Short mmCIF file of C-alpha atoms and ligand atoms in Angstrom, two decimals:
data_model
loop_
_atom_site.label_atom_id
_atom_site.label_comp_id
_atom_site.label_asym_id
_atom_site.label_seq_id
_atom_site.Cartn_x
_atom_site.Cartn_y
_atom_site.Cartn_z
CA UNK O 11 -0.91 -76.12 24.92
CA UNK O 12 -0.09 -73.72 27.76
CA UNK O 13 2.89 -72.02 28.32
CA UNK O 14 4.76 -70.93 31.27
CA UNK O 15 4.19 -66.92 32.23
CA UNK O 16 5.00 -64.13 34.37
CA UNK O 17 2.37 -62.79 36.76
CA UNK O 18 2.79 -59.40 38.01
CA UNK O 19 0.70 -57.99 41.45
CA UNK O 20 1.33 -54.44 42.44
CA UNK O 21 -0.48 -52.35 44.72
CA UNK O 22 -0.38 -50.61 48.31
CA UNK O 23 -0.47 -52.38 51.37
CA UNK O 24 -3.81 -54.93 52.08
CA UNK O 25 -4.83 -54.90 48.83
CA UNK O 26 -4.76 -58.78 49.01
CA UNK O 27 -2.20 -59.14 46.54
CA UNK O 28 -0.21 -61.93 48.91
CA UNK O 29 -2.91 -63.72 49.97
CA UNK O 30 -4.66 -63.76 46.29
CA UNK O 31 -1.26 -64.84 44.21
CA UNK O 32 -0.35 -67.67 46.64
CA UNK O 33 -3.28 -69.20 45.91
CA UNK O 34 -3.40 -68.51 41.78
CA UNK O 35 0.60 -69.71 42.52
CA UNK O 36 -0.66 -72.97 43.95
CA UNK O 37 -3.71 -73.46 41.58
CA UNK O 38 -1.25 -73.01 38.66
CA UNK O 39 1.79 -74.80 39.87
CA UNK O 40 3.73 -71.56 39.69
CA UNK O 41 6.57 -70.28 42.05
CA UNK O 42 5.41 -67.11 44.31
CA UNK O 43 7.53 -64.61 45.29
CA UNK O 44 6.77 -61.81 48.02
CA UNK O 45 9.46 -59.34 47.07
CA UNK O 46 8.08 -56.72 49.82
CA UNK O 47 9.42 -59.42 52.15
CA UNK O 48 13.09 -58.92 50.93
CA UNK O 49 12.79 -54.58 51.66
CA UNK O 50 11.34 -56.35 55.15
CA UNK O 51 14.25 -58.35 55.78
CA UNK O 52 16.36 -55.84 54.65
CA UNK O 53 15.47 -53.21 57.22
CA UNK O 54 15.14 -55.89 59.74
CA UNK O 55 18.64 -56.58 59.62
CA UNK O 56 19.55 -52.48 59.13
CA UNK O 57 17.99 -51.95 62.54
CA UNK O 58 19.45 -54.91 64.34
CA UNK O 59 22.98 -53.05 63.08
CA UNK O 60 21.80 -49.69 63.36
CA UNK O 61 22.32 -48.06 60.03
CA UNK O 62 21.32 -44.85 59.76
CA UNK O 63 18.45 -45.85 57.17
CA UNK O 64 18.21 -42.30 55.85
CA UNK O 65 21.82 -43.15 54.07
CA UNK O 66 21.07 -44.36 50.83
CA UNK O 67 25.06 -45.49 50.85
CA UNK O 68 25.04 -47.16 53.84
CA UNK O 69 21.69 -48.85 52.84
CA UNK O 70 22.97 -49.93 49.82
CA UNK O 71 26.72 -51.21 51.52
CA UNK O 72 24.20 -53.53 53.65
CA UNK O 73 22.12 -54.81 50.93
CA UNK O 74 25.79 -56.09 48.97
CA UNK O 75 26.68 -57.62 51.89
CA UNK O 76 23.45 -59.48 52.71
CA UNK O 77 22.18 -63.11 51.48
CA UNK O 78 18.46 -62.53 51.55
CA UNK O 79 16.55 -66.19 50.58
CA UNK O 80 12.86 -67.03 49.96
CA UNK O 81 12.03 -70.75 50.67
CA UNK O 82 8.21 -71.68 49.51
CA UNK O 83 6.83 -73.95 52.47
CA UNK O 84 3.49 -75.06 53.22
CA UNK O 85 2.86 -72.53 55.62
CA UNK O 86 3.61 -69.71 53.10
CA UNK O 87 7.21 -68.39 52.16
CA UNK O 88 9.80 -68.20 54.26
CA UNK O 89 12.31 -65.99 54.21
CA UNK O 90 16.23 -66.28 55.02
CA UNK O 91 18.81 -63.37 56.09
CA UNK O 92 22.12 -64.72 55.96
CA UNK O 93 21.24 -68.73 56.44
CA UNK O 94 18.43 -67.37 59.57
CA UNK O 95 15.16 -67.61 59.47
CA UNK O 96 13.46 -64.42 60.10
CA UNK O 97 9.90 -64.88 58.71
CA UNK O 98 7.87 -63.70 61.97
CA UNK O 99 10.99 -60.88 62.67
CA UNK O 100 10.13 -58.91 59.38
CA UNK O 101 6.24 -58.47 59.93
CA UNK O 102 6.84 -56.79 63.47
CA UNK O 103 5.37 -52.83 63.94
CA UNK O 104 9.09 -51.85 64.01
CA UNK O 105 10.18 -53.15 60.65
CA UNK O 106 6.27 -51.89 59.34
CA UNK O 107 6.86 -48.54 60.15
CA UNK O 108 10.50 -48.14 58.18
CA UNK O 109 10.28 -50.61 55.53
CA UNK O 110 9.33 -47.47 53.31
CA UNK O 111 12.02 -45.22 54.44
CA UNK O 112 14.55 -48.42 53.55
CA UNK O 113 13.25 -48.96 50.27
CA UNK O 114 13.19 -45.20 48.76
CA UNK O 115 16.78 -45.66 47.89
CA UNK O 116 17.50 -45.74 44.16
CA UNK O 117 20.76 -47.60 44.29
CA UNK O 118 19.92 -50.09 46.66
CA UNK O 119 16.42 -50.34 44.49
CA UNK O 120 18.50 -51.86 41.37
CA UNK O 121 20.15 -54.52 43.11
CA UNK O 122 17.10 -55.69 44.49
CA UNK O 123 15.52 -55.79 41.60
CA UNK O 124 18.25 -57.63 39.25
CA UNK O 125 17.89 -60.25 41.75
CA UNK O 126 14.51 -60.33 41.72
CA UNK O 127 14.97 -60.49 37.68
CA UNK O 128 16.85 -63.55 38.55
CA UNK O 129 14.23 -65.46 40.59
CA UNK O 130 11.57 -64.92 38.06
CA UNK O 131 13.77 -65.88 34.76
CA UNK O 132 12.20 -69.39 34.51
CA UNK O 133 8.83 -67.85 34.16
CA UNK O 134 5.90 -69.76 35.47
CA UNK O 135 6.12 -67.30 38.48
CA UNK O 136 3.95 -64.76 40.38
CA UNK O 137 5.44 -61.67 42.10
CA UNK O 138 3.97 -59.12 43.85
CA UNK O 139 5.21 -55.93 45.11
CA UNK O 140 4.97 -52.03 44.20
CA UNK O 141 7.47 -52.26 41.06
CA UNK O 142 6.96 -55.17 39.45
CA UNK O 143 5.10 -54.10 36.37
CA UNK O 144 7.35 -51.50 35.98
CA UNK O 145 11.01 -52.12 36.35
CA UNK O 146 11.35 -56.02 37.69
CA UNK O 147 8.97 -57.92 35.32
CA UNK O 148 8.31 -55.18 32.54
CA UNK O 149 7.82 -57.73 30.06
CA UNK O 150 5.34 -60.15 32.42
CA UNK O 151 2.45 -61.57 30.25
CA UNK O 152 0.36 -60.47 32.82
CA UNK O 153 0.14 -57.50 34.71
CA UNK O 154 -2.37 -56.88 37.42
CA UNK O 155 -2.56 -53.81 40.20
CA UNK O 156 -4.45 -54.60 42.85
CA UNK O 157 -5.93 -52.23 44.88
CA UNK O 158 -9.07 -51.41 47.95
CA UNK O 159 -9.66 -48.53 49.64
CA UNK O 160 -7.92 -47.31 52.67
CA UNK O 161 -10.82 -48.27 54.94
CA UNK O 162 -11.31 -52.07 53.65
CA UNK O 163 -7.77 -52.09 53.58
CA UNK O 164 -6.99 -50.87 57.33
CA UNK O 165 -10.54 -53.20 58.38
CA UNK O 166 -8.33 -56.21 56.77
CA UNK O 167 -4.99 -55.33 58.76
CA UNK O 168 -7.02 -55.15 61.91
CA UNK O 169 -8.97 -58.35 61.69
CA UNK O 170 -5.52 -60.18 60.82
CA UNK O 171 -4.09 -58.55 64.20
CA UNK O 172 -6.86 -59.83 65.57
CA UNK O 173 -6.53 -63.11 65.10
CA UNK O 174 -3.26 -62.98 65.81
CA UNK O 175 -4.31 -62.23 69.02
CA UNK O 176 -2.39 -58.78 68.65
CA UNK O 177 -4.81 -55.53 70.06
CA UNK O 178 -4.22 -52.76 67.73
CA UNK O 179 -6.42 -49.41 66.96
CA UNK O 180 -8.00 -49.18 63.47
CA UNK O 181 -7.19 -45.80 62.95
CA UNK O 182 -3.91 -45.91 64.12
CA UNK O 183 -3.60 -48.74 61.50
CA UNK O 184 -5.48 -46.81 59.13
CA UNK O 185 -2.92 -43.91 59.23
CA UNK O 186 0.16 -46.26 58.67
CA UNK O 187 -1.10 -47.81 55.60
CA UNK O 188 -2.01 -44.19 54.21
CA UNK O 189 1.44 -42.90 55.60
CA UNK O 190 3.14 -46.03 53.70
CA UNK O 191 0.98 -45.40 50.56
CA UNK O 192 2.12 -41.97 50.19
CA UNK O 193 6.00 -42.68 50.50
CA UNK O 194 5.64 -45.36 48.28
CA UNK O 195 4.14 -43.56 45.85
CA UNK O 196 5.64 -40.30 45.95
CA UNK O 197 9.54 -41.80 46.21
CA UNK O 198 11.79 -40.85 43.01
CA UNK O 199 12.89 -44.28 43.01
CA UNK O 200 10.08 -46.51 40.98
CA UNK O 201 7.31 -45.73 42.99
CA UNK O 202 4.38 -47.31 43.38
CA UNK O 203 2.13 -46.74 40.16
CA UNK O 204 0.36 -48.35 37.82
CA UNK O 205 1.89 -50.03 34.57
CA UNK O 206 0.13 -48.48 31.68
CA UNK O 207 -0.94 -52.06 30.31
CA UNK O 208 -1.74 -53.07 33.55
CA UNK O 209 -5.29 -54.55 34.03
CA UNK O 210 -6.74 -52.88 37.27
CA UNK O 211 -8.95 -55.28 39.91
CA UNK O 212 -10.45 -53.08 43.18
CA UNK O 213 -11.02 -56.03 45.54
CA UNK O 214 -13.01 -53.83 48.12
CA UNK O 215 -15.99 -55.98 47.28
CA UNK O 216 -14.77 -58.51 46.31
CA UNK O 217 -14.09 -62.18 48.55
CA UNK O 218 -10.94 -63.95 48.38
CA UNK O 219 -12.07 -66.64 45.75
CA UNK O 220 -13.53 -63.75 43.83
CA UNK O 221 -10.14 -62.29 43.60
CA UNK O 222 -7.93 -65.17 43.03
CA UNK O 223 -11.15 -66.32 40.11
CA UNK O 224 -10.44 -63.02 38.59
CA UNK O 225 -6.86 -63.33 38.40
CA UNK O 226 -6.54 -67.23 37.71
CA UNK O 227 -9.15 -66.14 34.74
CA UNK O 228 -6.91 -63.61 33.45
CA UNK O 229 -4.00 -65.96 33.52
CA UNK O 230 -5.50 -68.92 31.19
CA UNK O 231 -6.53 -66.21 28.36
CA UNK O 232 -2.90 -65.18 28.85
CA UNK O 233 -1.68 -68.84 28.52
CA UNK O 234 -3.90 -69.75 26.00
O1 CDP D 26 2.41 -56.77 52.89
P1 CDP D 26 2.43 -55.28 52.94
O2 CDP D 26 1.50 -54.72 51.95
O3 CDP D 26 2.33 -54.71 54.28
O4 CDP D 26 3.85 -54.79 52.43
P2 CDP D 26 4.99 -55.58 51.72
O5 CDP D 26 4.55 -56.10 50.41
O6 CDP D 26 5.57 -56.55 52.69
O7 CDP D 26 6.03 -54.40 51.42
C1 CDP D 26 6.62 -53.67 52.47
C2 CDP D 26 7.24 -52.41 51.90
O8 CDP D 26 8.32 -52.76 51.05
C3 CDP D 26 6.33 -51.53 51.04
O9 CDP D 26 5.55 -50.64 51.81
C4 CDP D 26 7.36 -50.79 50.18
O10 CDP D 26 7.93 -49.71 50.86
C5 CDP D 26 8.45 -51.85 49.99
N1 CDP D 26 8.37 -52.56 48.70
C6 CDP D 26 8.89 -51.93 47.59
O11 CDP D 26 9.31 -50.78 47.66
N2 CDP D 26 8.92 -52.58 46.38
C7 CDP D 26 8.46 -53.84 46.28
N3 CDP D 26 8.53 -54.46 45.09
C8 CDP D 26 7.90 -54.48 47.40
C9 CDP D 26 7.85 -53.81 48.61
O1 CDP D 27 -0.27 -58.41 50.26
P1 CDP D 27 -1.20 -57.27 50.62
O2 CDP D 27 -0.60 -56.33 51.59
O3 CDP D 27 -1.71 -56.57 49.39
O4 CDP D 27 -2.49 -57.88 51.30
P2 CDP D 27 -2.69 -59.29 52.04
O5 CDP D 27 -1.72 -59.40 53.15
O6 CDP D 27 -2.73 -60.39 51.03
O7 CDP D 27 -4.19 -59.15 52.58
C1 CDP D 27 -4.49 -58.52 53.79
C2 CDP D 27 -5.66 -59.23 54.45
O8 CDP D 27 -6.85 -59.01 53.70
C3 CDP D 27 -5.50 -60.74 54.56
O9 CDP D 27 -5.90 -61.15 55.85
C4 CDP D 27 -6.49 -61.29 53.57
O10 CDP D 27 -7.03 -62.53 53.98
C5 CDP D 27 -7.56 -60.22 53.52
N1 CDP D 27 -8.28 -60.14 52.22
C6 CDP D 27 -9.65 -60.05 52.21
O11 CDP D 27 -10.27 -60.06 53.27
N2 CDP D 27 -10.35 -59.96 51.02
C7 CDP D 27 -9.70 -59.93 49.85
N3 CDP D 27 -10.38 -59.84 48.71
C8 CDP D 27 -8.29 -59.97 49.85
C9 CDP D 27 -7.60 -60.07 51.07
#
């Protein structure tokens, strides 16, 4: 007999953790939820208004008056700010570069994350972000932080651009996902750390199906 869990990914930017728990999600049967893709939408829509995103008030004002919605479709989730789709808006170079800045603030932080509470009640759920194993999901049968180093992880970024058909310079990329990193982790608001009984997996070497092995593996001994 199996039973339903909670699946916890954190780690910094191009780790893999998207790309790996989509595919344990859809091996398992599980719903996945991107939660770095609601802090996305939610600067999106702060810069279409221009809020002054240093204003943890005014940041937090937006966020009670925003409907964000994540829609699992075959192409991956889609996500919904107030009934529109923004999906391709949120991964622009704009919204990249202050999506940290956004989610530093500490109020706005715990509404976020009692909805994300909400998502994930059912169980039988995945989540990944940079605070799940520590203040969304602390209870998650499984816990995971995922990480690379900055290299592999700036080498991934760049070959994704590049098939995207988007020309971008590896160490400009490079420095983002450091600069990201560091705010992330150094913000007073749950930063980005490691749960202490979370199991740690450096996918530098490791492929894809490695990854999402390693983690579907860790899952059924969880289930069991
Ligand atoms: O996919 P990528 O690694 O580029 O980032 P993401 O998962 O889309 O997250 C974008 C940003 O949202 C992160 O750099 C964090 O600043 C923030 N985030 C967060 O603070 N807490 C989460 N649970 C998820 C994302
Ligand atoms: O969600 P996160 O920012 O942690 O990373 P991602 O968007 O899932 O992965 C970034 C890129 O790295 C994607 O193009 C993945 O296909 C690739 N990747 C890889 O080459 N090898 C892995 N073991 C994991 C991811």
């Amino acid at each position: 007999m199996t039973k339903k869990i909670q699946i916890a990914i954190d780690g910094p930017a191009g780790a893999g953790k998207s790309t790996i728990a989509k595919i344990a999600a859809e091996k398992l049967g599980y719903t996945y939820i991107d939660t770095g893709a609601m802090y996305r939408a939610l600067t999106y829509k702060a810069l279409q208004h221009q809020i002054d995103l240093s204003s943890e008030e005014a940041v937090t004002t937006l966020l009670k008056q925003t409907v964000i919605e994540l829609q699992p479709s075959p192409n991956g989730q889609l996500v919904f700010l107030d009934g529109q789709n923004v999906s391709s808006e949120i991964r622009s170079n704009e919204v990249t570069s202050q999506v940290s800045t956004v989610a530093a603030h500490g109020t706005m932080r715990e509404i976020m994350v009692e909805r994300q509470y909400e998502m994930a009640e059912k169980g039988g759920v995945i989540m990944d972000g940079r605070d799940i194993g520590t203040a969304v999901l602390p209870n998650a049968e499984l816990k995971v932080f995922m990480s690379a180093t900055v290299e592999e992880r700036a080498r991934r970024r760049y070959e994704d651009n590049k098939q995207r058909g988007i020309d971008s310079s590896f160490e400009a990329l490079k420095e983002e996902i450091a600069l990201r990193d560091k705010m992330d982790s150094e913000r007073e608001a749950s930063p980005l750390v490691q749960a202490e009984d979370a199991i740690y997996l450096d996918t530098t070497e490791l492929s894809i199906d490695e990854a999402a092995n390693a983690i579907l593996k860790l899952a059924s001994e969880r289930m069991a």
